[in-house]
XYZ file of C-alpha atoms in Angstrom:
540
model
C 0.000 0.000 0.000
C 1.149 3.362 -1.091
C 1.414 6.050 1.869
C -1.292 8.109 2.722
C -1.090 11.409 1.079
C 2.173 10.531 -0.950
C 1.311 11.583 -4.671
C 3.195 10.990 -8.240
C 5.627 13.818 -7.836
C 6.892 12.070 -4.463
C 7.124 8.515 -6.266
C 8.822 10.303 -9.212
C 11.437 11.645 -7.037
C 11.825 8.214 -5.917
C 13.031 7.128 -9.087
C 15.061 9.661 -9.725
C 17.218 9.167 -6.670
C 17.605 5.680 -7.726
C 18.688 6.325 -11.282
C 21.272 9.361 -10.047
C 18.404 12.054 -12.103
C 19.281 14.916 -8.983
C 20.075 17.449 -11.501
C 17.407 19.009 -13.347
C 18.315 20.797 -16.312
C 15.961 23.497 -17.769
C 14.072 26.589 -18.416
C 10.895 26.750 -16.704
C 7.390 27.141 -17.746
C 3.838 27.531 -16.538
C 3.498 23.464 -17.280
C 6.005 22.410 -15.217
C 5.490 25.116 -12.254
C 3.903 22.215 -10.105
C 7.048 19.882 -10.832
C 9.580 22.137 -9.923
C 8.232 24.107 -7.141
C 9.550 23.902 -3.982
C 12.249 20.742 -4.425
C 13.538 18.626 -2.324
C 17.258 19.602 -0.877
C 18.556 16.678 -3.108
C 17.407 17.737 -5.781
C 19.697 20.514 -7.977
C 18.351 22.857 -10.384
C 19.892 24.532 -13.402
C 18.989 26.995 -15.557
C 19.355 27.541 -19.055
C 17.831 31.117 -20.979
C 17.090 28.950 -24.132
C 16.213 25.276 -24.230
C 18.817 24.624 -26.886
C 21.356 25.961 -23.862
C 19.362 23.597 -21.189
C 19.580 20.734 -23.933
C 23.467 21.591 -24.544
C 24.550 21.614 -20.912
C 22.993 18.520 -19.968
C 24.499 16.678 -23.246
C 27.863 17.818 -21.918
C 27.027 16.713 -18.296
C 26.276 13.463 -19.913
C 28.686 13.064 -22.033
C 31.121 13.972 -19.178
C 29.561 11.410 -16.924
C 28.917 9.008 -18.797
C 25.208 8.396 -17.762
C 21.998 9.811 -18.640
C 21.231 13.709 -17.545
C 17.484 14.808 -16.531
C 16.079 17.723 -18.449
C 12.964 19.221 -18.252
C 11.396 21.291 -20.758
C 7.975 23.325 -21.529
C 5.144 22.159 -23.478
C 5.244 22.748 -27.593
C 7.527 25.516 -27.302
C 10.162 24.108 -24.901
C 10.250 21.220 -27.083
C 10.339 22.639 -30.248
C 12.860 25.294 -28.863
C 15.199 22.191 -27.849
C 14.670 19.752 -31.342
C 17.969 20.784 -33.081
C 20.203 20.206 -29.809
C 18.174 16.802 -28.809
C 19.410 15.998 -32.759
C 22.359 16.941 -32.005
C 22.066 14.531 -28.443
C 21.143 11.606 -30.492
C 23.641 11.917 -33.458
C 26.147 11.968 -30.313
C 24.520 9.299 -28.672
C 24.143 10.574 -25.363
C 21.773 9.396 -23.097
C 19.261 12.386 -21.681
C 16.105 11.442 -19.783
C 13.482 14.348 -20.442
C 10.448 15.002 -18.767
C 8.033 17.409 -21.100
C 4.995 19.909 -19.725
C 1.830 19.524 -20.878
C -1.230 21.366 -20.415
C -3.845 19.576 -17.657
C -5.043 16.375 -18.577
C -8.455 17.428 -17.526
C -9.372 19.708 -20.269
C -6.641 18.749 -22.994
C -9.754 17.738 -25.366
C -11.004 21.103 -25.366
C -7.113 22.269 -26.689
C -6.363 24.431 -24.260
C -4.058 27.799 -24.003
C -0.007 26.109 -24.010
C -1.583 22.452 -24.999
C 0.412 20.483 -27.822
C 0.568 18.154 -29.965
C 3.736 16.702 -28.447
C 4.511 13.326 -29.599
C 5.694 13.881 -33.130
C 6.879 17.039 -32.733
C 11.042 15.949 -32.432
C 10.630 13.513 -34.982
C 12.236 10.378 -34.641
C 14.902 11.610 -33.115
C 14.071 10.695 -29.868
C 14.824 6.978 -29.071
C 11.492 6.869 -27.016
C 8.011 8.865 -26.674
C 5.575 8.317 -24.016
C 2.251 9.921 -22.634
C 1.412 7.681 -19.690
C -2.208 6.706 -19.805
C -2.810 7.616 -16.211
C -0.860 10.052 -13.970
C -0.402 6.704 -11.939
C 2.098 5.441 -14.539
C 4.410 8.457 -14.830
C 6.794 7.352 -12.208
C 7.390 4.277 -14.221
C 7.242 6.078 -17.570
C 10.400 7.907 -15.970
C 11.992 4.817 -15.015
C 11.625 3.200 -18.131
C 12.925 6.365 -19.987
C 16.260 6.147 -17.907
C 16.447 2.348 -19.550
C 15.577 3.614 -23.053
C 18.213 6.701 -23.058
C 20.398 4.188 -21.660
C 20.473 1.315 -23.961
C 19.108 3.427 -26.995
C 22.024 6.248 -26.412
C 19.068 9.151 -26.913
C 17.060 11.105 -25.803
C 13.852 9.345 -24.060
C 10.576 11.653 -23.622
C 8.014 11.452 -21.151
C 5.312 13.408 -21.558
C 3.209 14.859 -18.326
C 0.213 16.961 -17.946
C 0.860 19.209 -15.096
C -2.171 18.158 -12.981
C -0.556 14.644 -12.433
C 2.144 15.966 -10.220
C -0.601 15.991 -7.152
C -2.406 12.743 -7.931
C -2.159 10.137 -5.591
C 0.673 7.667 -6.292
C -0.188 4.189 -7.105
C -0.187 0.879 -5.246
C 1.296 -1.254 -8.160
C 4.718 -1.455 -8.827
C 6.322 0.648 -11.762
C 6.550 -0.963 -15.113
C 10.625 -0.823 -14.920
C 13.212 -3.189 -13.278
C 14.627 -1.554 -10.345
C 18.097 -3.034 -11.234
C 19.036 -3.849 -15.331
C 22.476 -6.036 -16.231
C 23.553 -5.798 -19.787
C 25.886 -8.843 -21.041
C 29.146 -8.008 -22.344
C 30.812 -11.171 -23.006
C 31.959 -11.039 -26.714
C 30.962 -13.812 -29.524
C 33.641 -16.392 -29.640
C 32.827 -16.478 -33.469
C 32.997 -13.025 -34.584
C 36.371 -12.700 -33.112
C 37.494 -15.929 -35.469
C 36.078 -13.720 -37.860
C 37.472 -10.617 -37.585
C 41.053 -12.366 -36.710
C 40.624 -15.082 -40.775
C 40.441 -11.216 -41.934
C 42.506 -9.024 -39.981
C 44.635 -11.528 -40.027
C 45.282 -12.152 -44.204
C 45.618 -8.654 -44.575
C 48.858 -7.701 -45.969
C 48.039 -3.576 -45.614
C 45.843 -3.091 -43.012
C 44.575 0.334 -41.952
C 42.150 1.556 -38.853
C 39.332 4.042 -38.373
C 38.295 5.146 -35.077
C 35.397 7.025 -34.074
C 33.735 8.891 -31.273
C 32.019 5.533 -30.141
C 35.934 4.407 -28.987
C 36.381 7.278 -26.701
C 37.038 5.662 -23.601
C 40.155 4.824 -21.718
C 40.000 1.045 -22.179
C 39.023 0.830 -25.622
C 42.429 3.437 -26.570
C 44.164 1.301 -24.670
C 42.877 -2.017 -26.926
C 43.112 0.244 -29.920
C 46.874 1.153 -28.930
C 48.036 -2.824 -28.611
C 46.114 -3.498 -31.644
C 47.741 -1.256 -34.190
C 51.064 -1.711 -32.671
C 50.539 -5.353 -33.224
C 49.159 -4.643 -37.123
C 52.016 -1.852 -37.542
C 49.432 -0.172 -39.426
C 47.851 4.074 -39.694
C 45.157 5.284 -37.524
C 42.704 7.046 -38.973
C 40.090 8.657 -37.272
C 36.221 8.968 -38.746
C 35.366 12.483 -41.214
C 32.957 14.608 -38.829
C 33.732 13.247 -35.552
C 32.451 14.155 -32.116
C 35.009 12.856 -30.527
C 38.611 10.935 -30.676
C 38.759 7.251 -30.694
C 42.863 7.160 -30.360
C 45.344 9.188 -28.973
C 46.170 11.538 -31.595
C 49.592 12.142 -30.212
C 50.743 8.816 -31.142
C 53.031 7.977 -33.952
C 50.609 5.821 -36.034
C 48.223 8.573 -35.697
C 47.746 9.855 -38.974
C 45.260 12.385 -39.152
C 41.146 12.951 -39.724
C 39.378 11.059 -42.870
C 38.626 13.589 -45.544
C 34.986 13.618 -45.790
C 34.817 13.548 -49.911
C 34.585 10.037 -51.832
C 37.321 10.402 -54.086
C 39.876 11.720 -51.967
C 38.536 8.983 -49.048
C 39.440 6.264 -51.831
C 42.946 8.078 -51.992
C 43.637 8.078 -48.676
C 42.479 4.368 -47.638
C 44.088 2.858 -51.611
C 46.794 0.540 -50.769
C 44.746 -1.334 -47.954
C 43.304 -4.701 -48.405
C 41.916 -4.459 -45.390
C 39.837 -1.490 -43.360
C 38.792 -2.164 -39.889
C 36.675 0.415 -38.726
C 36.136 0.628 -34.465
C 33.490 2.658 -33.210
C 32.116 4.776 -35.742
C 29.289 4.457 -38.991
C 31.138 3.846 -42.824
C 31.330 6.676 -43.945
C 29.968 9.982 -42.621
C 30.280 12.101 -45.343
C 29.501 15.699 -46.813
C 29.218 17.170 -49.458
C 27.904 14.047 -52.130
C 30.247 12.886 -54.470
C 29.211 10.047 -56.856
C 31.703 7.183 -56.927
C 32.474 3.916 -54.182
C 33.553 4.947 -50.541
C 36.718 2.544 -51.387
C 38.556 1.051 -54.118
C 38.008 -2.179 -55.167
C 39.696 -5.692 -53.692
C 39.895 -3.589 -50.211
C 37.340 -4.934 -47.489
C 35.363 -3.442 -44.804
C 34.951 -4.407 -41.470
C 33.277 -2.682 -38.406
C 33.136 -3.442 -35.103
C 30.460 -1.166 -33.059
C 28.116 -1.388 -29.913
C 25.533 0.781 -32.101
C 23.258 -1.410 -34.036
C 21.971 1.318 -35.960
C 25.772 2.403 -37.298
C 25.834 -1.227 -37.715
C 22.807 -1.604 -39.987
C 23.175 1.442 -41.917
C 27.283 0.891 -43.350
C 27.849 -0.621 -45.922
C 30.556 -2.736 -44.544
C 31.728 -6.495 -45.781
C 31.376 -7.741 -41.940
C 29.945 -6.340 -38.973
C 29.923 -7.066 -35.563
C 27.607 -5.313 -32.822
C 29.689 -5.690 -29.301
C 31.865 -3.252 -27.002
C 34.888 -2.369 -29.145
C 36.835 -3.129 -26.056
C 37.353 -6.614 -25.800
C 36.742 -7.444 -29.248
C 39.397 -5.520 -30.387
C 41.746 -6.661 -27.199
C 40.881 -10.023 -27.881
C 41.625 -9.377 -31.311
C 44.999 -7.994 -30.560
C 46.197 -11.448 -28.641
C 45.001 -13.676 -31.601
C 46.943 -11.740 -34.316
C 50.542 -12.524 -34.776
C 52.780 -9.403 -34.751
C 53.612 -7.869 -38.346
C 57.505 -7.747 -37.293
C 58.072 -7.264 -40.946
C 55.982 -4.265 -41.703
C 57.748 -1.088 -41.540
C 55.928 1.425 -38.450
C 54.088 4.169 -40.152
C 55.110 7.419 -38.856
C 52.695 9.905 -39.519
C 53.753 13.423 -40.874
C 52.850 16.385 -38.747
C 52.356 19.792 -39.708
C 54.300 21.915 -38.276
C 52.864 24.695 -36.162
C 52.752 28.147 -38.337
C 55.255 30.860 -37.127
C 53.432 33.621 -35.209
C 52.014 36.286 -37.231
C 54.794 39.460 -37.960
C 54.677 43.194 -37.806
C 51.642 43.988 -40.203
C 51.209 40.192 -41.185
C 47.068 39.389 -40.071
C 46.264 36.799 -37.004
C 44.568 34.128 -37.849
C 43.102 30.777 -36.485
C 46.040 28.493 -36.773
C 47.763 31.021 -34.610
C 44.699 30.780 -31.809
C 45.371 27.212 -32.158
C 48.735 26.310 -32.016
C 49.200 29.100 -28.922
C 46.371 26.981 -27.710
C 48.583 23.764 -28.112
C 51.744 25.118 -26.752
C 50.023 25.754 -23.339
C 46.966 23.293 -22.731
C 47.647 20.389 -20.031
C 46.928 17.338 -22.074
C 43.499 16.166 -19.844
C 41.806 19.318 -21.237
C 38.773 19.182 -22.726
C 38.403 20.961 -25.816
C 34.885 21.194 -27.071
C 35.296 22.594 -30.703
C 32.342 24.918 -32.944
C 34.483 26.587 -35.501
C 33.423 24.756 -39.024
C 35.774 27.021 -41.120
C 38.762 26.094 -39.470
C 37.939 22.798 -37.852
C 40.853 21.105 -39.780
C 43.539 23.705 -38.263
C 41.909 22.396 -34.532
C 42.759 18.900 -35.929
C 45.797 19.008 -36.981
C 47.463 21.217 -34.262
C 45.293 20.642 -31.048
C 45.452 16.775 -30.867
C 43.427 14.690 -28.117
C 45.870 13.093 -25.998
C 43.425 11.729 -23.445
C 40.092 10.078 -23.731
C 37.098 13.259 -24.160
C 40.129 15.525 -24.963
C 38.134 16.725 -27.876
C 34.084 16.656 -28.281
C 32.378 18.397 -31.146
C 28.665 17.850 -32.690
C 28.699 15.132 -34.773
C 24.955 16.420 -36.331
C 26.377 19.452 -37.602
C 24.017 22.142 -36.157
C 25.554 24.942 -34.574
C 24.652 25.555 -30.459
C 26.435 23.117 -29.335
C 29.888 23.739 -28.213
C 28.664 26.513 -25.177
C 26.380 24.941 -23.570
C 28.013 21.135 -23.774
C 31.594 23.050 -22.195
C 29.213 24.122 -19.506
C 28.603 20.773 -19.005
C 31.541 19.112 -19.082
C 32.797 21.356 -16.548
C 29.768 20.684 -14.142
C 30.308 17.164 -14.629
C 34.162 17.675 -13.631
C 34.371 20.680 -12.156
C 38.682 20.290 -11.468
C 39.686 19.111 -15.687
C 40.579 22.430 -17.435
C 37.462 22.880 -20.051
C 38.148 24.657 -23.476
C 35.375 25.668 -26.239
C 36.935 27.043 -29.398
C 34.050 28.660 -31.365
C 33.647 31.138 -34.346
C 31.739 34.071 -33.532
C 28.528 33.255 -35.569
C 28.286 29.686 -34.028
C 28.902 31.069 -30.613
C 25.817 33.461 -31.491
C 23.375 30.208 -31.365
C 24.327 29.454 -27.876
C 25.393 32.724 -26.318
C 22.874 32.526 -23.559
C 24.349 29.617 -22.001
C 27.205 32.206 -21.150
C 24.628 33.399 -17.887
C 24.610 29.795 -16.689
C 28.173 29.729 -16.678
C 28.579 32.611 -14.813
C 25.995 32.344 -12.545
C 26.687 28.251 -11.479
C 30.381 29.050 -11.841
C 31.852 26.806 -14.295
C 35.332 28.282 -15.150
C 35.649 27.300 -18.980
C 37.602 29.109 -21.050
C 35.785 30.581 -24.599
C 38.120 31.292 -27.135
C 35.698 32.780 -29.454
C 37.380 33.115 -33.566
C 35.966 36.460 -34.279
C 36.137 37.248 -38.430
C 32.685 38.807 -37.934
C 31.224 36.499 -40.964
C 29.294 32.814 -41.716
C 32.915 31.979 -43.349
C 32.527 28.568 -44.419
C 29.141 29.512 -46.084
C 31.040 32.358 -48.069
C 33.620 29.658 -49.242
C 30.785 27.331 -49.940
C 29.398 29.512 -52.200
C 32.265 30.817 -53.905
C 32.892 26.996 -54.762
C 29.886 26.667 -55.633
C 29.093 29.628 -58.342
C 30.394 30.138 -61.187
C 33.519 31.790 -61.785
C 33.049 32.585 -57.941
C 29.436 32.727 -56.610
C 28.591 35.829 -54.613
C 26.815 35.318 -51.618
C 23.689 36.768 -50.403
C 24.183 37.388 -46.627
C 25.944 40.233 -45.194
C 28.923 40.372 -42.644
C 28.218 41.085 -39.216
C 31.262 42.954 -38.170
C 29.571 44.840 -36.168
C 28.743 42.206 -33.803
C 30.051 42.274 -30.672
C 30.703 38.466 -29.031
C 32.574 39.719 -25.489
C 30.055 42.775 -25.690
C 27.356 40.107 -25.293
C 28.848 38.135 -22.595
C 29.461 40.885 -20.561
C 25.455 41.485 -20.597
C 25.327 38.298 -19.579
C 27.149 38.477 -16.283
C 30.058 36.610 -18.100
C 33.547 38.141 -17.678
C 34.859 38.646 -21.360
C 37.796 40.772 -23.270
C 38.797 41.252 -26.484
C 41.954 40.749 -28.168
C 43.589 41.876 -31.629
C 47.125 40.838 -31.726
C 49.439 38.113 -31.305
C 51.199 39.241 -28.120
C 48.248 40.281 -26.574
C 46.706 36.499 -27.196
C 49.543 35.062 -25.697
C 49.898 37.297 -23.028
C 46.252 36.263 -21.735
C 46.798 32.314 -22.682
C 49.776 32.466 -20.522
C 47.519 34.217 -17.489
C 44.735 31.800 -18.117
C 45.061 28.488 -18.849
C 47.511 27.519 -15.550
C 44.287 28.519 -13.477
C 42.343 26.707 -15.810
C 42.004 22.958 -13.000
C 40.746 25.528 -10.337
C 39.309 28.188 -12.072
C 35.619 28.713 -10.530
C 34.790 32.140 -13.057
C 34.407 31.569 -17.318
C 36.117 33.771 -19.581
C 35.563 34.379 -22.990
C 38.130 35.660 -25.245
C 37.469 37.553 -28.414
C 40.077 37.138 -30.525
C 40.049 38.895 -33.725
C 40.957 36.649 -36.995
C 41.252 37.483 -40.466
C 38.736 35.013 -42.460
C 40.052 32.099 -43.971
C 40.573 31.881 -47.992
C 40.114 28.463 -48.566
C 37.607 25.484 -48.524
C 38.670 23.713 -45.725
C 39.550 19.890 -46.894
């Protein structure tokens, strides 16, 4: 028997004790005003100004943590405020559990004032949608969603009318287990397999994704290309690195065209891919991913990547001991020469007159960053400068959106940094992607997270002007104006967020070298401005 007067907002809470949902991330509304008032003292509460900001902390907290994050948004336009960053969760494959307002389930057939038509409205982006039939069953609706986010890697929806909060709770047991084991042991018979390929291949060749960023999957990774002798490669478009990238078999991002994808993987009989889809690519070029007589294999724990590559063998299991196991069946290619990778070398700082730009931000950035920093990246136009001079050395040393959509990188540094408040955080952002998630800058300030924003200020959409100077003829002009006059630190100041601007080389380094040793117990963000001059050239 339930207690007397305990209703479905106590049982709720229940749950989310037990699943570790204390944190509630969000921006309130009338909806949810009998949810959220007057919480227990174990339950935290953080606000967002925009729901893509509440959606893009919480990704970062979950990412951070590794387990799903709570967030709660409001009705029809919460929700469809939040789509593009709950994309962006799912194309990242992070776990969120999130409770959605709804107008009173006692008049919602007469379509009330802040009703919705919620269900469809994300698409199918979320892994699951739920209105529970009776305010009885939300408790277990929320339990159920933890298991969804969990196992689907997505964002799970439960949607609640806000008079069910002060119903009575229910007698019967919610329809979730309490306590869920997943197997991991690995399929004696894939690894035979994978090791008949791996194993005849006289040039092999790995691709890592973001699905390998973990410490004991680089670490298989490591022993297994030492033991093939072969290059690293990681995935075109990734959200984060799948091998330490300071490593000499490293050897750089995929490009994310078809013919120049063929040129880089040629020579390879054999392509094991760990932890990511084959291939994520953009723009579409006609033509196979690679050349004829090589062979594709992928090893994932995402059935969907698995399903959707076009792959010669598959096998759905934690990279991690399939690719350890794989490692101790393989002999050791003694006779294969080590593949050194070539790096490029950082550019020589800028001289008198000459113009700053972003490979300078980055390779200051490079010379002075502890290697466990985080670096959460949002600067399309010069993501391959980031690459190649700011590599991961630890596992979540970089994270990026893997959808595309811009928002992401302010809010998700946010969150990393709540999730582990004493690892230095870093988002490198151009100034128009930093404009889609600018708000998050209050929460920073206000919960105080002390990540660093190094914000790439060429006042311009760059990478669409090169886009459509590509894409014109004889050099297309494009439509949209400049926006020089923007001010990014201008904004953040507003915001309660301590910011500066910066125009020269000396004066970047001059802050760099005050910042980022306070970085581990910084407890204030700071954004710096720098100004860049716009990039010339499609980035490859």
């Amino acid at each position: 028997m339930s207690e007397p007067g305990r209703t479905v907002r106590d049982a709720t809470f229940d749950v989310l004790r037990r699943h570790g949902l204390t944190t509630i991330f969000a921006n309130p509304g009338s909806t949810e005003i009998a949810f959220l008032t007057d919480l227990p003292d174990d339950i935290d509460f953080v606000l967002a100004l925009h729901e893509g900001s509440v959606v893009g902390i919480a990704t970062g907290w979950a990412t951070a943590m590794d387990r799903p994050a709570l967030v709660n948004l409001h009705t029809t336009a919460g929700l469809g405020n939040a789509v593009g960053a709950l994309a962006t969760a799912r194309v990242n494959r992070v776990p969120l559990v999130v409770i959605v307002g709804q107008q009173d389930r006692r008049h919602l057939a007469l379509q009330p004032f802040l009703a919705g038509e919620l269900e469809g409205l994300a698409g199918r982006y979320p892994v699951w949608v739920t209105t529970p039939a009776r305010p009885q069953d939300v408790p277990g609706a929320v339990a159920r969603a933890w298991h969804e986010a969990r196992d689907g890697r997505g964002p799970a929806l439960v949607i609640v009318p806000s008079d069910d909060w002060s119903a009575p709770a229910a007698d019967t047991p919610p329809g979730a287990p309490a306590v869920l084991y997943r197997a991991s042991a690995v399929d004696p018979a894939a690894v035979d397999a994978l090791t008949d390929l791996v194993g005849r291949a006289e040039s092999p060749a790995l691709v890592v994704g973001a699905d390998a960023d973990d410490a004991e999957t680089w670490s298989a990774l490591v022993e297994l290309a030492e033991r093939l002798r072969c290059p690293v490669w990681q995935e075109p478009f990734a959200a984060r690195a799948g091998f330490p990238q300071d490593h000499p078999q490293f050897s750089g991002h995929l490009p994310a065209a078809r013919a120049r994808l063929r040129q880089v993987l040629a020579g390879h009989d054999v392509v094991l891919v760990v932890g990511a889809p084959v291939f994520r690519q953009y723009p579409f070029e006609p033509g196979p991913l690679v050349e004829d007589g090589t062979v594709v294999a992928l090893v994932t724990d995402d059935a969907e990547d698995a399903h959707h590559s076009p792959v010669d063998l598959a096998v759905v299991a934690s990279p991690a001991p399939v690719c350890r196991r794989l490692a101790a069946r393989l002999p050791e290619r003694t006779e294969a020469p080590v593949p050194v990778a070539d790096r490029v070398a950082p550019p020589s700082p800028p001289g008198a007159g000459e113009p700053l730009r972003a490979a300078h931000v980055m390779a200051a950035l490079a010379q002075r960053i502890p290697a466990e920093t985080v670096v959460v990246e949002e600067t399309p136009s010069t993501r391959p400068d980031l690459h190649r001079l700011v590599p991961a050395r630890r596992p979540l040393g970089f994270l990026s959106a893997a959808m595309g959509g811009l928002g992401f990188a302010m809010p998700a540094a946010i969150g990393v940094r709540m999730a582990r408040p004493d690892q230095p955080v870093i988002a490198v952002v151009g100034d128009g992607s930093s404009l889609y998630g600018i708000q998050s800058l209050w929460s920073a300030a206000h919960y105080g997270c002390g990540v660093l924003f190094v914000v790439l200020a060429n006042g311009r959409y760059a990478i669409m002007d090169r886009l459509a100077e590509q894409h014109g003829k004889g050099g297309g002009k494009p439509p949209w104006p400049a926006f020089t006059e923007v001010s990014v630190h201008g904004l953040a100041l507003a915001l309660g967020c301590p910011a500066e601007r910066v125009d020269s080389y000396p004066a970047l380094v001059e802050r760099l070298d005050a910042v980022v040793p306070t970085l581990g117990d910084r407890r204030e963000p700071l954004v710096i401005e720098v100004t860049v001059e716009p990039e010339r050239t499609f980035p490859p």
